[in-house]
mmCIF file of C-alpha atoms in Angstrom:
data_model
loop_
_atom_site.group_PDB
_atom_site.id
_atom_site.type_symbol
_atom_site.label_atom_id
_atom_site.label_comp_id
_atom_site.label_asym_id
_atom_site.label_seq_id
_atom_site.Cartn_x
_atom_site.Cartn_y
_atom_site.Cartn_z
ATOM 1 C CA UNK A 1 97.290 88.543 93.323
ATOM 2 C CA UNK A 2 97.504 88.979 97.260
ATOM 3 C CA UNK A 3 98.858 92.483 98.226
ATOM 4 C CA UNK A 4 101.801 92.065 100.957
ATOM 5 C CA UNK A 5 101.000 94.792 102.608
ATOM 6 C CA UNK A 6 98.125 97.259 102.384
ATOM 7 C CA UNK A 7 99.054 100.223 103.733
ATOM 8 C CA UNK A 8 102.249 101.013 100.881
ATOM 9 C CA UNK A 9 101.840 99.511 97.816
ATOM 10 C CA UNK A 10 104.968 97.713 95.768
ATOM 11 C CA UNK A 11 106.535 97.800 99.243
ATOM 12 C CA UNK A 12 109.226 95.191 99.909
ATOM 13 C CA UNK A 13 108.404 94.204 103.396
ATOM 14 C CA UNK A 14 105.307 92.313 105.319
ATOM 15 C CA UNK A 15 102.384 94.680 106.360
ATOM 16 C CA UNK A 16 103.473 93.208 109.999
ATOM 17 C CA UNK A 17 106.976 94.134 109.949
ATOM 18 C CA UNK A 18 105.662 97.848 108.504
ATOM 19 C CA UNK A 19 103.391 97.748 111.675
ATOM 20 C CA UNK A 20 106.205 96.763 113.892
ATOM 21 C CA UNK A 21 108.235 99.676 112.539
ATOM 22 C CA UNK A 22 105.387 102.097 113.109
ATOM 23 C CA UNK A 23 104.985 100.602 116.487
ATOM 24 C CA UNK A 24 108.851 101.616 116.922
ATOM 25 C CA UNK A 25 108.544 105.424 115.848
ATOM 26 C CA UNK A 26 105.363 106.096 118.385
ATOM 27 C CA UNK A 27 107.421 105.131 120.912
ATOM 28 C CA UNK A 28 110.164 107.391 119.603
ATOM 29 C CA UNK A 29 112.889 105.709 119.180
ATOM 30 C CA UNK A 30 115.458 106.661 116.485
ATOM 31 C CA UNK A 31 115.920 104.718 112.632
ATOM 32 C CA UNK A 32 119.412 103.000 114.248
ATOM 33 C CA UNK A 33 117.585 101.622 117.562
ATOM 34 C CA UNK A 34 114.959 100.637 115.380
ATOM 35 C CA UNK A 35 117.255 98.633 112.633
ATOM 36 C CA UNK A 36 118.527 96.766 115.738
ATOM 37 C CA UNK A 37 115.144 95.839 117.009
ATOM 38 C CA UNK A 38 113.603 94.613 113.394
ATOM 39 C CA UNK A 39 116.756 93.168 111.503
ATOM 40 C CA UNK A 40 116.112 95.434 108.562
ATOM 41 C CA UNK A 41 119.276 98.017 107.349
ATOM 42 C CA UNK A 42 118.634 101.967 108.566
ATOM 43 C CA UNK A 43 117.933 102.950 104.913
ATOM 44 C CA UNK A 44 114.871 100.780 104.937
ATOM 45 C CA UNK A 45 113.896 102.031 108.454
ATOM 46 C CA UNK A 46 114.099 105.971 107.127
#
């Protein structure tokens, strides 16, 4: 079985979209300018 992503395990979205998202936060942007940028609901994001 191929993990989807290897940094949170059972997680629900692609290690590159996680990166992406981390990517996002050291820029410091907030969850809502981040949901806009990725596609993915704020409750995901936080």
């Amino acid at each position: 079985m191929k993990v989807k992503n290897k940094y949170v395990n059972r997680s629900r979205i692609s290690e590159k979209k996680f990166r992406e998202i981390i990517k996002y936060f050291s820029l410091d942007l907030n969850a809502v300018q981040i949901k806009e940028l990725t596609g993915l609901s704020r409750q995901t994001i936080n």
